[in-house]
Amino acid sequence: MLDRGAGMDRDILLRATDVSKSFGAVRVLHGVSFDVHRGEVLGILGPNGAGKTTLFNMISGDIKPSGGDIRLGEQRLSGEPPFRRCQMGIGRTYQIPRPYSGMSTFENLLVASTFGGGKSEAESYAFCARVLQDCELADKANTRAGSLTLLDRKRLELARALASDPKLLLLDEIAGGLTEEESKQLVALVRRIRDRGVTIVWIEHVLHALMAVADRLLVLNFGEKIAEGDPQEVIANPEVKRVYMGIEA
Amino acid sequence: MTSVPLSPTDATLPKVTVRRQTASGRVALTLFVIALIALVAMPWWAKTGTIRMILELCCYIAVAQMWNMLAGYAGLVSVGQQAFMGAAGYAMFVLAQTFGVNPFLAIFLSLLVPAALAVPCYLLLHRLDGPYFAIGTWVVAEVFRLVASNMGWLNAGAGMSLNVMKDYSGFERNVAMSLLCALLILATIGGSYWFLRSRYGLALIAIRDNPVAAASQGVNVGRLRFMIYVAAAVGCGLAGAVYFMAQLRINPPSAFDPMWSNVAIFIVMVGGIASIEGVLIGTLIYFIADRWFGEYGASYFVVLGVMTVLVALYARTGIWGAISKRWDAPWFPISRHLILKAEDRA
């Protein structure tokens, strides 16, 4: 196997090499390799069960890979617990929102900012207020997260990930359930986050939202990478059309 | 979404203030300080019997609050905190009675024992989840009891007496007991409040609500749980050392009595889990019930058990939870209320 970790290109923020995951006899991911370049938005597509969220869980450290290597910059991530990966600059959202229900929206962000972002509590106050404004949650800053609507919980997931001031942001289906207008606003927000220098990997089924902002696309099917590259070219790929859109070439 | 560019590190950060205290909190804090002064001043206004009764009440508050920190916040449901009460109690007796250390100094030195024992216990138990962890803590407490029952230098099953207390007058003992009561409340209630208001308290509440998300937001869940476990062991140890000093006797069945965990669970469940207010309310209910109905023996315990089950089924946040739903007036406010200046409101 080629040692893709050695002498890694400085332009590459995340490198996954031959990453595999099995749960018992069930193979969820098999030999997936890809790079994420600094400052880009990489979209990940794939039908349900393709292994997209499992891939995120391995990058964020929630589960351990069965094989392969993942690096953030020059650092190997294997052996690093999730909290350390967040402190290294990996922020993530969850497909099913996981708010701290008993805390206010503002306090949810404070946890990420002080522990993940390494800021003092005093520094975090204005910073978190700004992130709440950007994610349209400022008027719900003191609302208990457990009483937020689904849409606001999704916004909170994104806001909380941003509050940890990440270098790499992993977005897991944040546009699901949003209206057309809300999706447009979300795309605008993701663009602004990217313009700030944050590298983004975005799993999404809402294709038009992803296509509007992704610099590259990666497609998974049954745990294997079947396409990667320019979004228009990937979408035109006959195999992608077949497995993801059900269109036979 | 707003049209403001997302650039949280620039000079356009909004002007904010964060409110931590409330009017109800100020009133409660004043009453708390008055209560501490009243505890310290007990020898001048209370009889010895009253002081012993209040000392018992303080021990219940302390043990229940430690259980609240463990189960209500850190997600560590322990039914074996009596292990550390007994360990500190025995350590204090050995230091004072066997080695001749001043018994009041021995109380503080004895806290090293539960702290030291909590470390290997946690390393052993933290791999267990939920009910398995609970059973593990109970097993640890039973092992402690069996070890104490078989150690000759602890006088085995017969237990030990604290004869050195005869060197002190009744008034001196009352002064010491009163100071220890105040210290116990200050350390467990005041200490918990201070901790919960800190950024670590924020992390602890995050762990309570969602440990997986907390870890992915930079919280070292394992280390914080470990810290709480050791702190709770020391808090329970302090309660044990004070309680058995007042009793002047210790033996394995009383030192490692599971009743302490049962009472702590009752107090926290009925009063209101994950709140200091709930502990205070629950302790008062238990203490009054124990004084009024204790004579009915087993049937009284059945009533307490039924109350706990009913609260668990129909009012999971306990009495304080029901009160705070109706009136937002916390006695020990720990939240952070963000106030955006008018021009910065989105």
Coordinates of C-alpha atoms in Angstrom, one line a residue:
Chain A
M1 CA 0.0 0.0 0.0
L2 CA 1.3 3.5 -0.9
D3 CA 2.0 5.5 2.2
R4 CA -0.2 8.5 1.5
G5 CA 0.5 10.0 4.9
A6 CA 4.2 10.5 4.3
G7 CA 5.2 14.0 3.1
M8 CA 1.6 15.1 2.8
D9 CA 0.8 18.0 0.6
R10 CA 0.3 21.2 2.8
D11 CA -2.8 22.0 0.8
I12 CA -4.5 18.8 2.1
L13 CA -6.3 19.2 5.5
L14 CA -7.7 15.7 5.8
R15 CA -6.5 12.5 4.2
A16 CA -8.3 9.2 4.6
T17 CA -6.4 6.2 3.3
D18 CA -8.0 2.7 2.8
V19 CA -10.5 3.3 5.6
S20 CA -12.7 0.3 6.4
K21 CA -15.3 -0.5 9.0
S22 CA -17.1 -3.7 9.8
F23 CA -19.7 -4.4 12.5
G24 CA -19.3 -8.1 13.0
A25 CA -19.9 -9.7 9.6
V26 CA -21.5 -6.6 8.2
R27 CA -19.0 -4.5 6.1
V28 CA -20.0 -0.9 6.2
L29 CA -17.0 0.7 4.6
H30 CA -14.3 -0.9 2.5
G31 CA -11.0 0.7 1.5
V32 CA -12.2 4.3 1.1
S33 CA -9.5 6.8 0.3
F34 CA -9.9 10.5 -0.3
D35 CA -8.3 13.9 0.4
V36 CA -10.0 17.1 1.6
H37 CA -8.2 20.3 0.5
R38 CA -7.9 23.3 2.7
G39 CA -10.7 25.8 2.2
E40 CA -12.9 23.6 -0.1
V41 CA -16.4 22.2 0.4
L42 CA -16.5 18.5 -0.3
G43 CA -19.9 17.0 -0.7
I44 CA -20.6 13.4 0.1
L45 CA -23.5 11.6 -1.7
G46 CA -24.8 8.1 -1.4
P47 CA -28.0 6.1 -0.9
N48 CA -29.0 5.2 2.7
G49 CA -26.7 2.7 4.2
A50 CA -23.8 3.7 2.0
G51 CA -21.6 4.4 5.0
K52 CA -21.6 8.2 4.9
T53 CA -22.3 8.8 8.6
T54 CA -20.1 5.9 9.6
L55 CA -17.3 7.7 7.8
F56 CA -18.0 10.9 9.7
N57 CA -18.1 9.0 13.0
M58 CA -14.6 7.7 12.3
I59 CA -13.3 11.1 11.5
S60 CA -14.8 12.6 14.6
G61 CA -13.7 9.6 16.7
D62 CA -17.1 8.4 17.8
I63 CA -16.2 5.0 16.4
K64 CA -12.9 3.3 15.6
P65 CA -12.1 2.2 12.0
S66 CA -11.4 -1.5 11.4
G67 CA -8.6 -0.5 9.2
G68 CA -6.9 2.3 7.3
D69 CA -5.6 5.7 8.4
I70 CA -7.0 9.1 8.8
R71 CA -4.9 12.2 9.2
L72 CA -5.6 15.9 10.0
G73 CA -2.8 17.8 8.4
E74 CA 0.3 15.8 9.4
Q75 CA -1.3 14.3 12.5
R76 CA -2.7 10.8 12.6
L77 CA -6.1 10.7 14.2
S78 CA -6.1 7.1 15.3
G79 CA -6.0 6.8 19.1
E80 CA -7.2 10.4 19.6
P81 CA -10.5 10.5 21.6
P82 CA -13.4 12.6 20.2
F83 CA -12.8 15.6 22.6
R84 CA -9.2 15.8 21.5
R85 CA -10.2 15.8 17.8
C86 CA -12.6 18.6 18.5
Q87 CA -9.8 20.6 20.1
M88 CA -7.6 19.8 17.1
G89 CA -10.1 21.6 15.0
I90 CA -12.8 19.1 13.9
G91 CA -16.3 20.3 14.4
R92 CA -19.3 18.2 13.6
T93 CA -23.1 18.1 13.5
Y94 CA -25.3 15.1 14.0
Q95 CA -27.9 13.9 11.5
I96 CA -30.4 13.6 14.4
P97 CA -29.8 16.7 16.5
R98 CA -28.2 16.1 19.9
P99 CA -28.8 19.3 21.9
Y100 CA -28.1 19.7 25.6
S101 CA -31.8 19.8 26.2
G102 CA -31.7 21.2 29.8
M103 CA -29.4 24.1 28.8
S104 CA -30.2 27.3 26.9
T105 CA -29.2 27.7 23.3
F106 CA -26.5 30.1 24.3
E107 CA -25.1 27.7 26.9
N108 CA -25.0 24.9 24.3
L109 CA -22.6 27.1 22.3
L110 CA -20.6 28.0 25.4
V111 CA -19.7 24.4 26.0
A112 CA -18.3 24.1 22.5
S113 CA -16.5 27.4 22.6
T114 CA -14.8 27.0 26.0
F115 CA -13.9 23.3 25.8
G116 CA -13.7 22.7 22.0
G117 CA -12.5 26.2 21.0
G118 CA -10.3 26.7 24.0
K119 CA -11.6 30.2 24.7
S120 CA -12.1 31.6 28.2
E121 CA -15.7 31.9 29.3
A122 CA -15.6 35.7 29.1
E123 CA -14.1 35.6 25.6
S124 CA -16.8 33.2 24.5
Y125 CA -19.8 35.3 25.4
A126 CA -19.6 37.8 22.5
F127 CA -18.2 35.1 20.2
C128 CA -21.2 32.8 20.8
A129 CA -23.7 35.7 20.6
R130 CA -22.3 36.4 17.1
V131 CA -22.6 32.8 16.0
L132 CA -26.2 32.8 17.3
Q133 CA -26.9 35.9 15.2
D134 CA -25.4 34.3 12.1
C135 CA -27.4 31.2 12.6
E136 CA -30.6 33.2 13.3
L137 CA -30.9 32.0 16.8
A138 CA -30.2 35.2 18.7
D139 CA -33.8 35.7 19.7
K140 CA -33.8 32.2 21.1
A141 CA -30.5 32.5 23.0
N142 CA -32.1 32.0 26.4
T143 CA -34.6 29.4 25.2
R144 CA -34.1 25.9 26.5
A145 CA -32.7 23.8 23.7
G146 CA -35.1 21.0 24.5
S147 CA -38.1 23.2 23.5
L148 CA -36.7 24.3 20.1
T149 CA -38.4 23.3 16.9
L150 CA -36.7 20.7 14.6
L151 CA -35.5 23.5 12.3
D152 CA -34.0 25.4 15.2
R153 CA -32.4 22.3 16.5
K154 CA -30.7 21.8 13.2
R155 CA -29.5 25.4 13.3
L156 CA -28.3 24.8 16.8
E157 CA -26.3 21.8 15.6
L158 CA -24.5 24.0 13.1
A159 CA -24.1 26.9 15.5
R160 CA -22.6 24.7 18.2
A161 CA -20.2 23.2 15.7
L162 CA -19.1 26.7 14.6
A163 CA -18.7 27.8 18.2
S164 CA -15.8 25.3 18.6
D165 CA -14.1 27.4 15.9
P166 CA -13.3 24.4 13.7
K167 CA -10.7 24.1 10.9
L168 CA -12.7 21.2 9.4
L169 CA -16.5 21.2 9.7
L170 CA -18.4 18.0 9.2
L171 CA -22.1 18.6 8.3
D172 CA -24.4 15.6 8.4
E173 CA -27.6 16.3 6.5
I174 CA -28.4 19.7 7.9
A175 CA -30.7 20.7 5.1
G176 CA -33.1 17.8 5.6
G177 CA -36.6 19.0 6.3
L178 CA -35.9 22.6 5.3
T179 CA -38.0 24.6 2.9
E180 CA -36.6 25.9 -0.4
E181 CA -36.0 29.3 1.0
E182 CA -34.4 28.0 4.2
S183 CA -32.1 25.8 2.1
K184 CA -31.0 28.9 0.1
Q185 CA -30.3 30.7 3.4
L186 CA -28.3 27.7 4.6
V187 CA -26.3 27.5 1.4
A188 CA -25.4 31.2 1.8
L189 CA -24.4 30.6 5.4
V190 CA -22.2 27.6 4.4
R191 CA -20.6 29.8 1.7
R192 CA -19.8 32.4 4.4
I193 CA -18.3 29.8 6.6
R194 CA -16.2 28.5 3.8
D195 CA -15.1 32.1 2.9
R196 CA -13.9 32.4 6.5
G197 CA -11.4 29.7 5.7
V198 CA -13.2 26.8 7.2
T199 CA -12.9 23.5 5.3
I200 CA -16.2 21.7 5.0
V201 CA -17.3 18.1 4.3
W202 CA -21.0 18.0 3.8
I203 CA -23.2 14.8 3.6
E204 CA -26.5 15.8 2.1
H205 CA -29.5 14.3 0.2
V206 CA -30.8 17.7 -0.8
L207 CA -28.9 17.7 -4.0
H208 CA -29.5 21.3 -5.2
A209 CA -28.2 22.7 -1.9
L210 CA -25.1 20.6 -2.1
M211 CA -24.5 21.4 -5.8
A212 CA -24.8 25.1 -5.1
V213 CA -21.8 25.1 -2.8
A214 CA -19.7 22.0 -3.2
D215 CA -16.3 22.3 -4.9
R216 CA -16.1 18.6 -5.3
L217 CA -18.3 15.5 -4.8
L218 CA -17.6 12.1 -3.5
V219 CA -20.1 9.3 -3.9
L220 CA -20.3 6.2 -1.8
N221 CA -22.3 3.0 -2.4
F222 CA -22.4 -0.1 -0.2
G223 CA -19.3 1.2 1.6
E224 CA -17.2 1.8 -1.5
K225 CA -16.2 5.0 -3.3
I226 CA -17.7 4.9 -6.8
A227 CA -16.9 8.5 -7.9
E228 CA -15.1 11.6 -6.9
G229 CA -14.4 14.9 -8.6
D230 CA -16.1 17.9 -10.2
P231 CA -19.8 18.0 -9.1
Q232 CA -21.2 18.3 -12.7
E233 CA -19.0 15.5 -13.9
V234 CA -19.8 13.3 -10.9
I235 CA -23.5 13.8 -11.3
A236 CA -23.2 13.0 -15.0
N237 CA -21.4 9.7 -14.2
P238 CA -23.7 6.8 -15.4
E239 CA -23.0 4.7 -12.3
V240 CA -23.8 7.6 -9.9
K241 CA -27.1 8.1 -11.9
R242 CA -27.9 4.4 -11.5
V243 CA -27.2 3.9 -7.9
Y244 CA -28.2 7.3 -6.5
M245 CA -30.9 8.5 -8.8
G246 CA -32.1 5.1 -10.1
I247 CA -31.6 6.2 -13.8
E248 CA -30.2 3.4 -16.0
A249 CA -27.7 4.6 -18.6
Chain B
M1 CA -30.0 33.9 7.9
T2 CA -28.5 37.4 8.4
S3 CA -26.5 39.2 5.8
V4 CA -23.7 39.9 8.3
P5 CA -20.6 38.1 7.2
L6 CA -19.7 35.3 9.6
S7 CA -16.4 36.5 11.1
P8 CA -16.6 36.1 14.8
T9 CA -13.0 37.1 15.5
D10 CA -13.3 40.6 14.0
A11 CA -14.1 43.8 15.7
T12 CA -17.8 43.6 14.9
L13 CA -18.6 41.2 17.8
P14 CA -21.8 42.2 19.5
K15 CA -21.8 43.9 22.8
V16 CA -23.2 41.5 25.4
T17 CA -23.7 41.1 29.1
V18 CA -24.4 37.8 30.8
R19 CA -26.6 37.7 33.9
R20 CA -25.7 35.0 36.4
Q21 CA -27.6 35.9 39.5
T22 CA -31.3 36.4 40.1
A23 CA -33.4 38.1 42.9
S24 CA -34.5 34.7 44.2
G25 CA -30.8 33.6 44.2
R26 CA -29.7 36.6 46.2
V27 CA -32.4 36.0 48.8
A28 CA -31.4 32.3 49.0
L29 CA -27.7 33.1 49.2
T30 CA -28.5 35.5 52.1
L31 CA -30.5 32.7 53.9
F32 CA -27.8 30.2 53.2
V33 CA -25.2 32.5 54.9
I34 CA -27.6 33.0 57.8
A35 CA -28.1 29.2 58.1
L36 CA -24.3 28.7 58.2
I37 CA -24.0 31.3 60.9
A38 CA -26.9 29.6 62.8
L39 CA -25.1 26.2 62.5
V40 CA -21.8 27.6 63.8
A41 CA -23.7 29.3 66.7
M42 CA -25.6 26.2 67.7
P43 CA -23.8 25.7 71.1
W44 CA -25.3 29.0 72.2
W45 CA -28.9 28.3 71.2
A46 CA -29.4 24.6 70.8
K47 CA -29.4 21.7 73.3
T48 CA -27.0 18.7 72.7
G49 CA -29.9 16.6 71.5
T50 CA -30.9 19.2 68.9
I51 CA -27.3 19.6 67.7
R52 CA -27.1 15.8 67.2
M53 CA -30.3 15.9 65.3
I54 CA -29.2 18.7 63.1
L55 CA -25.9 17.0 62.5
E56 CA -27.7 14.0 61.2
L57 CA -29.8 16.2 58.9
C58 CA -26.6 17.8 57.6
C59 CA -25.1 14.3 56.9
Y60 CA -28.3 13.4 54.9
I61 CA -28.0 16.6 52.9
A62 CA -24.3 16.0 52.2
V63 CA -24.7 12.4 51.1
A64 CA -27.8 13.2 49.0
Q65 CA -26.0 16.1 47.3
M66 CA -23.0 13.9 46.5
W67 CA -25.4 11.3 45.1
N68 CA -27.1 14.0 43.1
M69 CA -23.8 15.1 41.6
L70 CA -23.0 11.5 40.7
A71 CA -26.4 10.3 39.3
G72 CA -28.1 13.6 38.5
Y73 CA -25.2 15.2 36.6
A74 CA -22.4 12.8 35.8
G75 CA -24.8 9.9 34.9
L76 CA -23.1 7.6 37.5
V77 CA -25.8 5.9 39.4
S78 CA -24.1 4.6 42.5
V79 CA -25.7 2.5 45.3
G80 CA -22.4 2.1 47.1
Q81 CA -21.4 5.5 48.5
Q82 CA -21.6 4.1 52.0
A83 CA -18.2 2.4 51.1
F84 CA -16.5 5.8 51.4
M85 CA -18.5 6.9 54.5
G86 CA -17.4 3.8 56.3
A87 CA -13.8 4.0 55.0
A88 CA -13.4 7.6 56.2
G89 CA -15.2 6.8 59.5
Y90 CA -12.9 3.9 60.2
A91 CA -9.8 5.9 59.2
M92 CA -10.8 8.7 61.6
F93 CA -11.3 6.1 64.5
V94 CA -8.0 4.5 63.8
L95 CA -6.1 7.8 63.6
A96 CA -7.7 9.2 66.7
Q97 CA -8.0 6.0 68.9
T98 CA -5.1 3.9 67.7
F99 CA -2.5 6.5 66.8
G100 CA -3.6 9.3 69.2
V101 CA -4.1 12.0 66.5
N102 CA -6.4 14.8 67.6
P103 CA -9.8 13.6 66.6
F104 CA -10.8 16.9 64.9
L105 CA -7.6 16.8 62.9
A106 CA -8.2 13.1 62.2
I107 CA -11.5 14.0 60.4
F108 CA -9.6 15.9 57.8
L109 CA -6.7 13.4 57.5
S110 CA -9.2 10.6 57.1
L111 CA -10.5 12.1 53.9
L112 CA -7.3 10.9 52.2
V113 CA -8.6 7.4 52.5
P114 CA -11.8 7.7 50.5
A115 CA -9.9 9.8 47.9
A116 CA -7.2 7.2 47.6
L117 CA -9.7 4.3 47.5
A118 CA -12.0 6.0 44.9
V119 CA -9.2 6.0 42.3
P120 CA -8.8 2.2 41.9
C121 CA -12.6 1.8 42.4
Y122 CA -13.4 4.1 39.6
L123 CA -10.7 2.5 37.3
L124 CA -12.4 -0.8 38.0
L125 CA -16.0 0.4 37.7
H126 CA -15.9 3.0 34.9
R127 CA -16.0 0.3 32.2
L128 CA -19.4 -0.8 33.4
D129 CA -22.6 0.9 32.1
G130 CA -25.8 1.9 33.8
P131 CA -27.2 -0.9 36.0
Y132 CA -23.9 -2.8 35.9
F133 CA -22.1 0.2 37.3
A134 CA -24.7 0.5 40.0
I135 CA -24.3 -3.2 41.0
G136 CA -20.5 -2.8 40.9
T137 CA -20.6 0.1 43.4
W138 CA -22.8 -2.0 45.7
V139 CA -20.4 -4.9 45.4
V140 CA -17.5 -2.6 46.3
A141 CA -19.3 -1.4 49.4
E142 CA -20.0 -5.0 50.5
V143 CA -16.3 -5.9 49.9
F144 CA -15.3 -3.0 52.1
R145 CA -17.7 -4.2 54.8
L146 CA -16.4 -7.8 54.7
V147 CA -12.8 -6.6 54.8
A148 CA -13.5 -4.4 57.8
S149 CA -15.3 -7.3 59.5
N150 CA -12.2 -9.4 59.2
M151 CA -9.5 -7.0 60.1
G152 CA -8.2 -7.6 63.6
W153 CA -6.7 -4.1 63.9
L154 CA -10.1 -2.6 63.2
N155 CA -11.5 -4.9 66.0
A156 CA -13.2 -6.9 63.3
G157 CA -17.0 -7.3 63.6
A158 CA -17.1 -5.9 67.2
G159 CA -16.2 -2.4 65.9
M160 CA -14.5 0.5 67.7
S161 CA -15.3 3.1 70.2
L162 CA -14.0 6.7 70.2
N163 CA -13.0 6.9 73.8
V164 CA -10.6 9.8 73.2
M165 CA -13.7 12.1 73.0
K166 CA -13.9 11.8 76.8
D167 CA -11.0 14.2 76.9
Y168 CA -13.3 17.0 75.7
S169 CA -16.1 18.7 77.6
G170 CA -19.7 18.5 76.4
F171 CA -19.5 22.2 75.3
E172 CA -16.3 21.7 73.4
R173 CA -17.8 18.7 71.6
N174 CA -20.9 20.8 70.8
V175 CA -18.7 23.6 69.3
A176 CA -16.8 21.1 67.2
M177 CA -20.0 19.4 66.0
S178 CA -21.5 22.7 65.1
L179 CA -18.4 23.8 63.2
L180 CA -18.4 20.5 61.4
C181 CA -22.1 20.8 60.5
A182 CA -21.4 24.2 58.9
L183 CA -18.3 22.8 57.1
L184 CA -20.2 19.9 55.8
I185 CA -22.9 22.1 54.3
L186 CA -20.4 24.6 53.0
A187 CA -18.3 21.9 51.4
T188 CA -21.1 19.8 49.8
I189 CA -23.8 22.4 49.0
G190 CA -21.6 25.5 48.6
G191 CA -18.9 23.4 46.8
S192 CA -21.4 21.9 44.4
Y193 CA -23.0 25.3 43.7
W194 CA -19.5 26.8 43.0
F195 CA -18.6 23.9 40.8
L196 CA -21.9 24.0 38.8
R197 CA -21.5 27.7 38.2
S198 CA -18.0 27.2 36.8
R199 CA -17.3 26.2 33.2
Y200 CA -16.8 22.6 34.5
G201 CA -20.4 22.7 35.7
L202 CA -21.4 23.7 32.2
A203 CA -19.6 20.6 30.9
L204 CA -21.1 18.4 33.5
I205 CA -24.7 19.5 32.5
A206 CA -23.7 18.8 28.9
I207 CA -22.6 15.3 29.9
R208 CA -25.9 14.8 31.7
D209 CA -27.9 15.8 28.6
N210 CA -25.8 14.1 26.0
P211 CA -22.4 12.6 26.7
V212 CA -21.7 11.7 23.1
A213 CA -22.3 15.3 21.9
A214 CA -20.3 16.7 24.8
A215 CA -17.3 14.6 23.9
S216 CA -17.5 15.8 20.3
Q217 CA -17.6 19.4 21.5
G218 CA -14.3 19.1 23.3
V219 CA -15.4 17.9 26.8
N220 CA -13.2 15.2 28.3
V221 CA -16.1 13.2 29.6
G222 CA -14.0 10.4 31.2
R223 CA -11.9 12.8 33.2
L224 CA -14.8 14.9 34.5
R225 CA -16.7 11.8 35.6
F226 CA -13.6 10.6 37.4
M227 CA -13.2 14.0 39.2
I228 CA -16.9 13.9 40.3
Y229 CA -16.6 10.3 41.5
V230 CA -13.5 11.1 43.6
A231 CA -15.1 14.4 44.9
A232 CA -18.3 12.5 45.8
A233 CA -16.2 9.9 47.6
V234 CA -14.5 12.6 49.7
G235 CA -17.8 14.4 50.3
C236 CA -19.4 11.2 51.5
G237 CA -16.3 10.4 53.5
L238 CA -16.6 13.8 55.3
A239 CA -20.2 13.0 56.2
G240 CA -19.2 9.5 57.4
A241 CA -16.3 10.8 59.6
V242 CA -18.5 13.5 61.1
Y243 CA -21.5 11.2 61.6
F244 CA -19.5 8.4 63.3
M245 CA -17.6 10.9 65.5
A246 CA -21.0 12.0 66.8
Q247 CA -22.0 8.4 67.3
L248 CA -18.8 7.6 69.2
R249 CA -19.1 4.0 67.9
I250 CA -18.4 2.4 64.6
N251 CA -18.8 -1.2 63.4
P252 CA -19.0 -2.8 59.9
P253 CA -22.8 -3.1 59.6
S254 CA -23.4 0.6 60.5
A255 CA -20.3 2.0 58.7
F256 CA -21.2 0.4 55.4
D257 CA -25.0 0.5 55.8
P258 CA -26.8 0.5 52.4
M259 CA -29.5 2.6 54.1
W260 CA -27.4 5.7 53.3
S261 CA -27.7 5.1 49.5
N262 CA -31.4 4.2 49.8
V263 CA -32.0 7.5 51.7
A264 CA -30.0 9.5 49.2
I265 CA -31.9 8.0 46.3
F266 CA -35.2 8.8 48.0
I267 CA -34.2 12.4 48.8
V268 CA -33.0 13.2 45.3
M269 CA -35.8 11.4 43.4
V270 CA -38.6 12.9 45.5
G271 CA -37.0 16.4 46.0
G272 CA -35.9 16.7 42.4
I273 CA -32.9 15.2 40.6
A274 CA -30.1 17.4 39.2
S275 CA -30.9 20.4 41.4
I276 CA -29.5 21.5 44.8
E277 CA -33.0 22.8 45.7
G278 CA -34.4 19.3 45.3
V279 CA -31.9 17.9 47.7
L280 CA -32.8 20.4 50.4
I281 CA -36.5 19.8 49.9
G282 CA -36.1 16.0 49.7
T283 CA -34.0 16.0 52.9
L284 CA -36.6 18.0 54.8
I285 CA -39.4 15.6 53.7
Y286 CA -37.3 12.5 54.6
F287 CA -36.2 13.9 57.9
I288 CA -39.7 15.0 59.0
A289 CA -41.2 11.7 57.8
D290 CA -38.5 9.8 59.6
R291 CA -39.2 11.6 62.9
W292 CA -43.0 11.3 62.6
F293 CA -43.5 7.9 61.1
G294 CA -40.2 6.1 61.9
E295 CA -41.9 4.2 64.7
Y296 CA -44.0 2.3 62.2
G297 CA -40.9 0.4 61.0
A298 CA -41.2 -1.7 57.9
S299 CA -44.6 -0.2 56.8
Y300 CA -43.0 3.2 56.9
F301 CA -40.2 2.1 54.5
V302 CA -42.9 0.7 52.2
V303 CA -44.6 4.1 52.1
L304 CA -41.2 5.8 51.3
G305 CA -40.5 3.2 48.5
V306 CA -44.0 3.7 47.0
M307 CA -43.5 7.5 47.1
T308 CA -40.2 7.1 45.2
V309 CA -41.7 4.9 42.6
L310 CA -44.7 7.2 42.1
V311 CA -42.4 10.2 41.6
A312 CA -40.3 8.2 39.2
L313 CA -43.4 7.3 37.2
Y314 CA -45.4 10.5 37.2
A315 CA -43.1 13.4 38.2
R316 CA -39.6 12.5 37.1
T317 CA -38.2 15.9 37.9
G318 CA -39.5 15.7 41.5
I319 CA -41.0 18.3 43.7
W320 CA -38.5 21.0 42.7
G321 CA -39.1 20.2 39.0
A322 CA -42.8 20.8 39.5
I323 CA -42.2 24.0 41.3
S324 CA -39.7 25.4 38.8
K325 CA -42.0 24.7 35.9
R326 CA -44.5 27.0 37.6
W327 CA -42.2 29.6 39.0
D328 CA -38.8 30.5 37.5
A329 CA -37.2 31.4 40.8
P330 CA -34.1 29.2 41.4
W331 CA -32.5 29.3 44.8
F332 CA -29.1 28.3 43.4
P333 CA -29.1 29.8 39.8
I334 CA -26.4 28.3 37.6
S335 CA -27.6 29.4 34.2
R336 CA -26.2 32.1 32.0
H337 CA -28.7 34.6 30.7
L338 CA -27.5 36.4 27.5
I339 CA -28.4 40.0 27.1
L340 CA -27.7 41.5 23.7
K341 CA -27.4 45.3 23.6
A342 CA -30.3 46.8 21.6
E343 CA -28.3 47.7 18.5
D344 CA -26.9 44.2 18.3
R345 CA -30.1 42.3 18.4
A346 CA -30.6 40.2 15.3

